Amino acid sequence: MSRPHCLRCVFANSSRPLLPASPPHTRSILQNFPKRQHLHSSPTHRSRPSPKFPNVKASTLGLSAPNNATTTPANITSKSTVAVLPRYTPKELQTMKQTMSSAQFAALEAGEAAISPDDLLEQGAIRSDPMAIKYLDDFTEIRAVIDDPVRAPESNYDPNLRFKDDDEIADDLAGWVDSLEPDDPDPMKSFAEFEKRTRLTVGKPEAELDPRSYEAPEIPELTDSMTRSAVKNAAAGADGNDGASDPHMQRLMKQTGLRFEQIRRLRLKILNVHRVVNQTRMGKVQSMYYLTVAGNGNGMVGIGEGKSTEPEDAQRQSAANAIRNMVPVVRYEERTIFGFVTGKVGATELQLMTRPPGFGIRCQHLIYEICKCAGISDLAARVTRARNPMNTVKATMQALLSQRLPEEVARARGKKLVDVRKVYYGGLV
């Protein structure tokens, strides 16, 4: 009794060797079946597709001789000297003798004699196809990346080099005015020459004209006139009022212990503004609500709220409360947070996640402004459930202040904390 054959085995080539061992009636049936073929209408694909660009052949590069020619030293020499690397002409040799020393010219001749034309053709063939590498170099040009830079001598360095102040520049200009002739037809030409020869620094002339180092000298100290203007601008407030003499500013300085200049340098940002209405027996009393964040951009951040019938008073109250409420926020490498933290205020829940350097602050605008004030540059955040602006700001502050430091975790577990970067890399990372 013969065993049944499946359709796949019938169409497969592996079933062909079983034909002689099969019964006669089975062999006659199997011989009528076609050979294995694809059971779909899509065209067959070539196993090795043809390249998109033609191949670079050795005959094209001159590395092999044609079929009807033989490679002889004479052919190699003539091809290499005429087509690929021609010999120096007498004029070129004369020019090199004038520009080079005798030792350099002798070394060049020795190098030319040591290289055989056979090696030049077989191993040093110069490609002429579009994909050829630019490996020919002009040694008459100095490349700053590869060659040693040509620096000025050490004697050109002047450690006492400094910029001219306003009085010295005014003296130079007064000297040029005194040197002008009364009947000078073109004073602008004289002024252009004055600009070219006038120096901007005090010290060695070669330290400015041909410097040993491109390090700029120190910035000059402020003159009396510049100091007076700077003090005047610092004494004036941001909105044009008395600034430090304002009683509210005086009170804020006493409460925080900060100077007026430090308070002016703080980063303030209004996060939320809306109108509120209080219903009383006398009627509806409208007020303005402000929510502000303040920070120094270096780990100190705080939020403050203010409400008043006048928008200016509400804004001033919120800014003052934000400055009073500033607290330190821990940062990892002074750019991101420690690990994964969460915060929840009301129906608003959010997650703050640490990120590698260069990631940036990828979150909504409220969390972004808080991170900018705190000096955090790499952070990712996700706000789930409600997105109330006030609750989002408060939940962000709650999450930033709930970070667990590695020192605290190690102390709680009774372990020792070791910075492996300083151990294995010597603090270079």
XYZ file of C-alpha atoms in Angstrom:
429
model
C 0.000 0.000 0.000
C 1.524 3.316 -1.003
C 1.569 6.233 1.429
C -0.308 9.440 0.444
C 1.637 12.437 -0.847
C 0.822 15.965 0.294
C 0.623 18.806 -2.161
C 3.839 20.418 -0.881
C 5.800 17.201 -1.260
C 4.454 16.692 -4.763
C 5.641 20.150 -5.899
C 9.016 19.917 -4.093
C 12.167 18.734 -5.833
C 12.931 16.514 -2.832
C 10.098 14.198 -3.913
C 11.805 13.364 -7.212
C 14.232 10.737 -5.823
C 11.250 8.757 -4.473
C 9.880 8.118 -7.959
C 11.810 4.875 -8.672
C 10.764 3.353 -5.350
C 7.092 4.187 -5.883
C 4.566 1.860 -7.467
C 4.131 2.069 -11.261
C 0.744 3.792 -11.123
C 2.066 6.370 -8.633
C 5.113 7.141 -10.802
C 2.927 7.787 -13.832
C 0.825 10.253 -11.812
C 3.804 12.080 -10.343
C 5.555 12.419 -13.693
C 2.633 14.445 -15.031
C 2.940 17.059 -12.223
C 4.989 20.178 -13.053
C 8.171 21.022 -11.233
C 8.215 23.217 -8.124
C 7.117 26.740 -8.874
C 5.799 29.815 -7.067
C 2.134 29.681 -6.209
C 1.607 33.448 -6.539
C 1.506 35.928 -9.394
C 4.199 38.326 -8.158
C 7.363 38.397 -10.263
C 10.487 36.701 -8.989
C 13.274 38.887 -7.589
C 16.903 38.482 -8.410
C 18.950 37.163 -5.539
C 21.731 39.668 -6.282
C 20.492 42.959 -7.714
C 22.670 44.821 -10.148
C 24.634 47.740 -8.676
C 23.321 51.233 -9.173
C 26.755 52.537 -10.216
C 29.263 50.852 -12.531
C 32.163 49.045 -10.934
C 35.621 50.573 -10.875
C 37.662 48.167 -12.943
C 41.383 47.662 -12.708
C 41.781 48.134 -16.441
C 40.174 51.563 -16.184
C 42.648 52.592 -13.495
C 45.590 51.250 -15.489
C 46.382 48.463 -13.004
C 46.082 45.695 -15.594
C 47.152 45.429 -19.183
C 44.646 44.809 -22.023
C 43.981 41.246 -23.156
C 46.082 41.612 -26.296
C 48.989 43.357 -24.570
C 51.574 42.328 -22.057
C 52.788 44.347 -19.110
C 56.430 45.123 -19.558
C 58.692 47.462 -17.616
C 58.909 49.685 -20.678
C 55.129 50.053 -20.860
C 54.905 50.670 -17.140
C 57.635 53.297 -17.195
C 56.209 55.159 -20.160
C 52.671 55.166 -18.764
C 53.696 56.269 -15.255
C 56.032 59.037 -16.369
C 53.873 60.475 -19.131
C 50.272 59.956 -18.079
C 50.283 59.615 -14.292
C 53.357 61.228 -12.746
C 55.352 63.245 -15.247
C 58.978 64.055 -14.520
C 60.117 67.470 -13.377
C 60.953 69.888 -16.152
C 64.324 71.709 -16.139
C 62.527 74.934 -15.223
C 60.898 73.293 -12.207
C 64.202 71.806 -11.104
C 65.837 75.223 -11.329
C 63.035 76.775 -9.271
C 63.348 74.092 -6.591
C 67.093 74.605 -6.359
C 66.520 78.290 -5.699
C 63.791 77.757 -3.075
C 65.319 74.731 -1.317
C 68.550 74.162 0.451
C 71.122 71.757 -0.958
C 70.261 69.137 1.667
C 66.539 69.334 0.886
C 67.106 69.062 -2.851
C 69.432 66.080 -2.364
C 66.811 64.351 -0.199
C 64.185 64.968 -2.901
C 66.400 63.428 -5.589
C 67.152 60.420 -3.370
C 63.417 59.873 -2.768
C 62.628 60.067 -6.460
C 65.355 57.559 -7.272
C 64.240 55.131 -4.522
C 60.681 54.786 -5.891
C 60.414 52.459 -8.872
C 57.881 53.110 -11.659
C 56.564 49.564 -11.208
C 55.456 50.325 -7.660
C 53.965 53.630 -8.732
C 51.740 51.954 -11.291
C 50.728 48.816 -9.375
C 50.430 50.212 -5.848
C 50.254 53.974 -6.197
C 47.821 54.395 -9.070
C 45.885 57.664 -8.967
C 42.167 57.199 -9.441
C 40.334 59.501 -11.811
C 36.744 58.339 -11.203
C 34.187 60.598 -9.442
C 34.516 58.630 -6.170
C 38.288 59.105 -5.931
C 39.701 60.179 -2.569
C 41.523 63.501 -2.418
C 44.806 62.098 -1.145
C 47.099 64.468 -3.025
C 48.411 67.169 -0.699
C 50.094 70.470 -1.386
C 52.916 70.763 1.115
C 53.373 74.464 0.377
C 50.205 75.220 2.390
C 50.029 74.976 6.175
C 47.012 73.072 7.484
C 46.168 74.088 11.031
C 44.741 70.678 11.982
C 47.670 68.527 10.824
C 50.735 70.743 10.669
C 52.399 72.439 13.585
C 51.178 76.052 13.824
C 53.609 78.850 13.122
C 53.602 80.904 16.310
C 55.169 84.192 17.127
C 58.303 84.127 19.306
C 58.024 84.003 23.078
C 59.426 87.520 23.317
C 56.185 88.930 21.833
C 54.219 87.924 24.922
C 53.433 90.740 27.343
C 51.780 89.737 30.646
C 50.984 93.383 31.434
C 49.048 94.005 28.232
C 45.765 95.880 28.803
C 43.178 97.851 26.868
C 43.319 101.616 26.717
C 40.855 103.502 28.845
C 38.667 106.391 27.725
C 41.200 109.067 28.666
C 44.025 107.448 26.676
C 41.817 107.025 23.599
C 40.736 110.668 23.919
C 44.401 111.732 24.075
C 45.150 109.828 20.861
C 42.203 111.468 19.126
C 43.258 114.901 20.368
C 46.767 114.295 19.047
C 45.377 113.446 15.611
C 43.298 116.646 15.605
C 46.357 118.711 16.505
C 48.357 117.098 13.696
C 45.824 118.062 11.021
C 46.890 120.733 8.583
C 44.551 123.715 8.154
C 44.469 123.299 4.375
C 44.171 119.487 4.356
C 42.042 118.646 1.256
C 41.029 115.147 2.450
C 40.781 114.853 6.252
C 38.934 111.507 6.033
C 41.966 109.915 4.388
C 44.090 111.143 7.272
C 41.565 109.720 9.735
C 41.665 106.326 7.996
C 45.437 106.266 8.368
C 45.027 107.282 12.015
C 42.712 104.300 12.618
C 45.204 101.891 11.056
C 48.169 102.963 13.147
C 46.295 103.597 16.423
C 46.741 100.855 18.978
C 44.004 99.638 21.283
C 46.267 98.279 24.012
C 49.060 99.513 26.245
C 52.209 97.393 26.278
C 54.553 95.886 23.723
C 53.543 96.812 20.160
C 54.392 93.320 18.882
C 52.083 91.791 21.521
C 49.121 93.373 19.683
C 50.384 93.318 16.086
C 51.887 89.797 16.154
C 50.556 88.105 19.310
C 51.973 84.926 20.718
C 48.570 83.994 22.118
C 45.092 85.041 21.072
C 43.974 85.412 24.679
C 42.343 88.809 25.106
C 43.686 91.145 27.793
C 41.696 91.939 30.891
C 38.725 94.297 30.671
C 39.654 97.778 31.901
C 38.238 99.142 35.116
C 35.269 101.492 34.999
C 36.062 105.169 34.795
C 34.483 107.772 37.052
C 31.841 108.717 34.505
C 30.924 105.088 33.807
C 30.788 104.312 37.531
C 28.464 107.217 38.199
C 26.077 106.139 35.427
C 26.085 102.531 36.626
C 25.313 103.569 40.200
C 22.560 105.848 38.962
C 20.958 103.055 36.925
C 21.215 100.631 39.843
C 19.557 103.101 42.195
C 16.597 103.481 39.826
C 13.977 100.734 39.883
C 12.918 98.611 36.961
C 9.735 100.646 36.522
C 11.403 104.027 36.909
C 10.604 104.634 40.609
C 13.020 105.260 43.433
C 14.120 101.595 43.560
C 15.953 100.918 46.807
C 14.235 103.874 48.545
C 10.804 102.277 48.048
C 9.373 101.274 51.479
C 8.129 97.941 50.098
C 11.611 97.208 48.744
C 13.176 98.203 52.052
C 10.864 95.810 53.872
C 11.613 93.011 51.435
C 15.371 93.547 51.821
C 15.071 93.324 55.622
C 12.952 90.175 55.475
C 15.146 88.284 52.989
C 18.572 89.688 53.817
C 19.237 90.331 50.129
C 20.740 93.489 48.714
C 18.941 95.603 46.152
C 21.319 94.477 43.373
C 20.672 90.809 44.198
C 16.903 91.297 44.102
C 17.136 93.042 40.722
C 19.090 90.131 39.263
C 16.420 87.598 40.206
C 14.345 86.043 37.447
C 10.617 86.803 37.852
C 7.867 85.327 35.703
C 4.080 85.703 35.992
C 2.532 82.252 35.537
C -1.183 82.862 35.970
C -3.487 85.903 36.050
C -7.255 85.881 36.461
C -10.073 87.944 37.922
C -11.856 86.836 41.076
C -15.173 88.096 42.466
C -16.161 88.090 46.130
C -19.884 88.296 46.787
C -20.746 90.382 49.846
C -23.888 92.023 51.180
C -22.666 95.240 49.624
C -22.413 93.611 46.217
C -19.683 91.982 44.145
C -16.082 92.984 44.896
C -13.744 92.290 41.970
C -10.040 91.565 42.489
C -7.061 90.482 40.392
C -5.086 87.337 41.228
C -1.400 86.902 40.239
C 0.775 83.812 40.564
C 4.525 84.498 40.148
C 7.689 82.396 40.278
C 11.093 83.805 41.282
C 14.563 82.290 41.192
C 18.230 83.084 40.829
C 18.902 80.438 38.172
C 21.304 78.629 40.491
C 19.212 76.351 42.693
C 16.898 78.861 44.445
C 13.238 79.044 43.433
C 9.940 80.078 45.010
C 6.334 80.839 44.103
C 4.073 83.575 45.438
C 0.433 84.625 45.176
C -1.035 88.106 45.330
C -4.598 89.444 45.211
C -5.802 93.030 45.261
C -8.357 95.293 43.684
C -5.529 97.052 41.839
C -3.541 94.939 39.341
C -0.255 96.709 40.181
C -0.607 95.942 43.888
C -1.477 92.299 43.207
C 1.523 91.907 40.921
C 3.857 93.498 43.486
C 2.497 91.300 46.272
C 2.947 88.092 44.257
C 6.518 89.014 43.277
C 7.434 89.875 46.883
C 5.886 86.659 48.207
C 7.747 84.607 45.564
C 11.067 86.165 46.631
C 10.291 85.527 50.307
C 9.352 81.896 49.618
C 12.530 81.029 47.704
C 14.031 77.726 48.890
C 17.032 75.713 47.666
C 16.349 72.888 45.208
C 18.907 70.087 44.876
C 20.218 69.440 41.356
C 22.279 66.620 39.938
C 25.371 68.013 38.199
C 23.642 71.426 38.455
C 21.477 70.613 35.443
C 18.771 68.019 36.287
C 16.994 66.338 39.198
C 17.757 63.165 41.135
C 15.784 60.280 39.682
C 12.009 60.109 39.238
C 9.741 62.233 41.457
C 5.995 62.802 41.577
C 3.723 65.500 42.922
C -0.010 65.721 43.631
C -2.119 68.746 44.562
C -5.886 68.331 44.361
C -6.776 66.506 41.171
C -3.478 67.384 39.468
C -0.783 64.717 39.343
C 2.542 65.058 37.574
C 5.807 63.214 37.117
C 9.276 64.735 36.762
C 12.019 62.617 35.200
C 15.768 63.140 34.986
C 17.360 63.303 31.565
C 20.929 63.194 30.104
C 22.932 66.298 29.164
C 21.633 68.190 26.145
C 18.099 66.829 26.428
C 16.591 70.197 27.305
C 13.402 71.014 29.180
C 10.564 69.169 27.448
C 7.381 69.912 29.342
C 4.531 72.404 29.478
C 5.192 76.126 29.846
C 4.454 76.368 33.588
C 6.969 73.688 34.556
C 9.413 75.128 32.013
C 9.425 78.561 33.690
C 9.939 77.024 37.135
C 12.885 74.990 35.843
C 14.457 78.068 34.220
C 14.201 79.981 37.501
C 15.701 77.041 39.418
C 18.576 76.521 36.964
C 17.461 73.103 35.668
C 18.354 72.552 32.015
C 17.547 68.837 31.395
C 14.130 67.559 32.458
C 11.090 65.697 31.173
C 7.631 66.035 32.745
C 4.221 64.479 32.324
C 1.028 65.974 33.791
C -1.792 63.489 34.306
C -5.422 64.057 35.214
C -6.339 67.731 35.839
C -4.241 70.567 34.410
C -5.251 73.429 36.626
C -2.495 76.083 36.375
C -2.306 76.860 40.106
C -2.289 73.212 41.146
C 0.283 72.378 38.446
C 2.692 75.010 39.780
C 2.228 73.881 43.382
C 2.608 70.207 42.464
C 5.842 70.999 40.593
C 7.308 72.688 43.668
C 6.183 69.752 45.786
C 7.923 67.287 43.459
C 11.164 69.308 43.316
C 11.342 69.484 47.108
C 10.627 65.748 47.560
C 13.807 64.484 45.885
C 15.763 61.792 47.710
C 19.501 62.322 47.658
C 21.854 59.355 47.215
C 23.506 60.275 50.522
C 20.193 59.939 52.350
C 19.456 56.567 50.726
C 22.924 55.255 51.603
C 22.622 56.482 55.195
C 19.205 54.852 55.576
C 20.512 51.535 54.265
C 23.719 51.658 56.251
C 25.886 51.706 53.137
C 28.823 53.792 51.980
C 28.412 56.042 48.956
C 31.262 56.115 46.431
C 31.376 58.204 43.261
C 32.610 55.653 40.725
C 33.442 58.383 38.215
C 36.100 59.781 40.537
C 37.336 56.297 41.408
C 37.690 54.875 37.916
C 38.240 58.006 35.861
C 40.127 60.181 38.326
C 37.425 62.836 38.376
C 37.864 63.630 34.663
C 34.240 62.852 33.794
